[in-house]
Short mmCIF file of C-alpha atoms in Angstrom, two decimals:
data_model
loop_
_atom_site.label_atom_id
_atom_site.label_comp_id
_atom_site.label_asym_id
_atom_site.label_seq_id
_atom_site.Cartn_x
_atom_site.Cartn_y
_atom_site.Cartn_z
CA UNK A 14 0.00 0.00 0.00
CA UNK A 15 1.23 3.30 -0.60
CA UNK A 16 1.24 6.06 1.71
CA UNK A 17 2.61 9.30 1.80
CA UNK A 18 2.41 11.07 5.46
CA UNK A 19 3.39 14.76 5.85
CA UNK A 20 4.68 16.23 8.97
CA UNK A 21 6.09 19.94 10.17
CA UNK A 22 3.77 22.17 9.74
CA UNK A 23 3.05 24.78 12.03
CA UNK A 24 2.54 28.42 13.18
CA UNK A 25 5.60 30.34 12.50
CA UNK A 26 6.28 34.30 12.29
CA UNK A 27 6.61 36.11 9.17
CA UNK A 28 10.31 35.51 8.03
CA UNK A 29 10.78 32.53 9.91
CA UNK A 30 11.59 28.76 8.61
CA UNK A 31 9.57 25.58 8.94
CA UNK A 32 10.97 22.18 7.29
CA UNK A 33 8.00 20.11 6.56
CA UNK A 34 8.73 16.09 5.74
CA UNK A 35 6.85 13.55 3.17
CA UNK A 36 7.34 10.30 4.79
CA UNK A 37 6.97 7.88 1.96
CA UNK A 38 6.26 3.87 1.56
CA UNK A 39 4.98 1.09 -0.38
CA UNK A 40 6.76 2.29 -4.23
CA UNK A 41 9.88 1.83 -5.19
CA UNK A 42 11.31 5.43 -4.04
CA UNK A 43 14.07 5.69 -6.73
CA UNK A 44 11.50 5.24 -9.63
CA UNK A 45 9.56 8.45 -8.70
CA UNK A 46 8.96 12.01 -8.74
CA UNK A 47 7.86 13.54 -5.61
CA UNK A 48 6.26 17.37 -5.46
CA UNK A 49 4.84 19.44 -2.93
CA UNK A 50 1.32 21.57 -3.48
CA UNK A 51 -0.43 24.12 -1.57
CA UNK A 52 -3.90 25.65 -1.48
CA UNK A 53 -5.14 28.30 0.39
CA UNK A 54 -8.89 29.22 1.52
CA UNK A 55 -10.79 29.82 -1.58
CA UNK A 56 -7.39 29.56 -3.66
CA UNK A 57 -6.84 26.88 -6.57
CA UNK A 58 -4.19 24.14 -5.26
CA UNK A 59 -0.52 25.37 -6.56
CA UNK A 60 2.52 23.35 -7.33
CA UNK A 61 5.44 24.56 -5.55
CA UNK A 62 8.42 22.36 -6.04
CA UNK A 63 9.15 18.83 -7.52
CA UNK A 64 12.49 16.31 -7.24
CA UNK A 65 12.66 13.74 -9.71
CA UNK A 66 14.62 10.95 -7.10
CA UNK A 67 16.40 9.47 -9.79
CA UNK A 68 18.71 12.27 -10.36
CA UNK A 69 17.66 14.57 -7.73
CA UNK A 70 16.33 17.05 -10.29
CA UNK A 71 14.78 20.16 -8.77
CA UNK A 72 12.22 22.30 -10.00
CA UNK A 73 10.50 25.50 -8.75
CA UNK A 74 7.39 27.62 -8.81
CA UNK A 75 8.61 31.23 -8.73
CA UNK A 76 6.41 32.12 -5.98
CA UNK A 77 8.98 30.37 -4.16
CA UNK A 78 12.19 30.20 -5.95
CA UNK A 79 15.04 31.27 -3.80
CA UNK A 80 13.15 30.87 -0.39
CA UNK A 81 12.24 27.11 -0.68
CA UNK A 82 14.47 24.08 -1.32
CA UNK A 83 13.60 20.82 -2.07
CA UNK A 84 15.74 17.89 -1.11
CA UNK A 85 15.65 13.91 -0.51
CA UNK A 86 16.90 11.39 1.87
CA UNK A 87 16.76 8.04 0.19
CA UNK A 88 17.83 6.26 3.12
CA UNK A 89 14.86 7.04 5.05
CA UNK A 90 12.63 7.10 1.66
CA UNK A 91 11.34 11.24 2.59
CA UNK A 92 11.65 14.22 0.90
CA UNK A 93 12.17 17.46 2.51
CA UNK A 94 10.71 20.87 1.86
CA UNK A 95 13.17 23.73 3.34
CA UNK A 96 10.86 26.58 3.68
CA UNK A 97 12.87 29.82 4.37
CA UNK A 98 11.44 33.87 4.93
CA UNK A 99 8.08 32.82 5.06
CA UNK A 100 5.43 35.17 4.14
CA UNK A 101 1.55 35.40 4.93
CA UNK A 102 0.65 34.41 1.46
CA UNK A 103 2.71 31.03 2.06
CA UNK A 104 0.01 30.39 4.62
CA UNK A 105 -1.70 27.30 3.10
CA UNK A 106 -2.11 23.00 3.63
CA UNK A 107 0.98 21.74 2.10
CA UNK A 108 0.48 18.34 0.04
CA UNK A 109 3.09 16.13 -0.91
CA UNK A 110 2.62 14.16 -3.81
CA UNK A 111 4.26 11.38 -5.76
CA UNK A 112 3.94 9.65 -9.41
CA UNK A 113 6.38 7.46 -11.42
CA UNK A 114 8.79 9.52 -13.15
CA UNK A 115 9.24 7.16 -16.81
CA UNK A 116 12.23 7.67 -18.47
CA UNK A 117 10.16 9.59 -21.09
CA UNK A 118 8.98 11.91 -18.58
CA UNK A 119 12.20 12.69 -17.43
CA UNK A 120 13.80 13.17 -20.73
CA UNK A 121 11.38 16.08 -20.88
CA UNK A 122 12.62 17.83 -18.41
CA UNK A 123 12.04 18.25 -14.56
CA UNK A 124 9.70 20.82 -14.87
CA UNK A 125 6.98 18.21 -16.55
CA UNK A 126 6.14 16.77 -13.31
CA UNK A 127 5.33 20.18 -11.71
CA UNK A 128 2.86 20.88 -15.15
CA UNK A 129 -0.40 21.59 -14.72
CA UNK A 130 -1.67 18.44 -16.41
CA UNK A 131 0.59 16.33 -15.27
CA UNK A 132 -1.47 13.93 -12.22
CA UNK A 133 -0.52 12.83 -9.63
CA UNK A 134 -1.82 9.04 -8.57
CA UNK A 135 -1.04 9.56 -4.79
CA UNK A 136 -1.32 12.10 -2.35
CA UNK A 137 -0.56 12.88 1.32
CA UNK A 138 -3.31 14.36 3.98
CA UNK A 139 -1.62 17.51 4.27
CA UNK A 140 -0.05 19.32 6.86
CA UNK A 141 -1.01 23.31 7.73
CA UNK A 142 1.63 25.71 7.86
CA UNK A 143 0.21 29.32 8.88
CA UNK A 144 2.36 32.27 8.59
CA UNK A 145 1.51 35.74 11.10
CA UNK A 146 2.57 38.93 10.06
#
């Protein structure tokens, strides 16, 4: 069975950090990409950042380029979402969210797997990071 499982979310201070976690199982980890969303109240979900594992390619939205990193550690099968000068529009639930990354897919270019029509088959429960100002 597969399961994704965020964790970290929180209340934190404008310009302050939070490091949320996607806790993965049940797929072969290697084979994948993973990618973190976000949706607001009354806001469309939003891709933020993907890692294909394979090669540990990184893509980002520009709403967060520069503040956010993406990152994996295969040994514990989880990806990590470095979130850095948070802002009261990051407030949001936070989604991770994998799919297998084909070797076509990934000859296209990192960037496919954060494209709007590109679904994903399974999804965490979210985790709710709120940012004060």
């Amino acid at each position: 069975e597969v399961q994704l499982v965020e964790s970290g979310g929180g209340l934190v201070q404008a310009g302050g950090s939070l490091r949320l976690s996607c806790a993965t199982s049940g797929f072969t980890f290697d084979d994948y990409a993973i990618a973190w969303f976000r949706q607001a109240p009354g806001k469309e979900r939003e891709g933020i950042s993907c890692i294909t594992i394979h090669d540990l390619g990184t893509y980002y939205a520009d709403s967060v380029k520069g503040r956010f990193t993406i990152s994996s550690d295969n040994a514990k099968n989880t990806v990590l979402l470095q979130m850095n000068n948070l802002k009261p529009d990051d407030t949001a639930v936070y989604y991770c969210a994998a799919d297998y990354a084909s070797a076509t897919a990934q000859a296209m270019g990192v960037p496919t797997f954060l494209h709007p029509q590109w679904k994903y088959d399974y999804w965490g429960q979210g985790t709710q990071v709120t940012v004060s100002s």
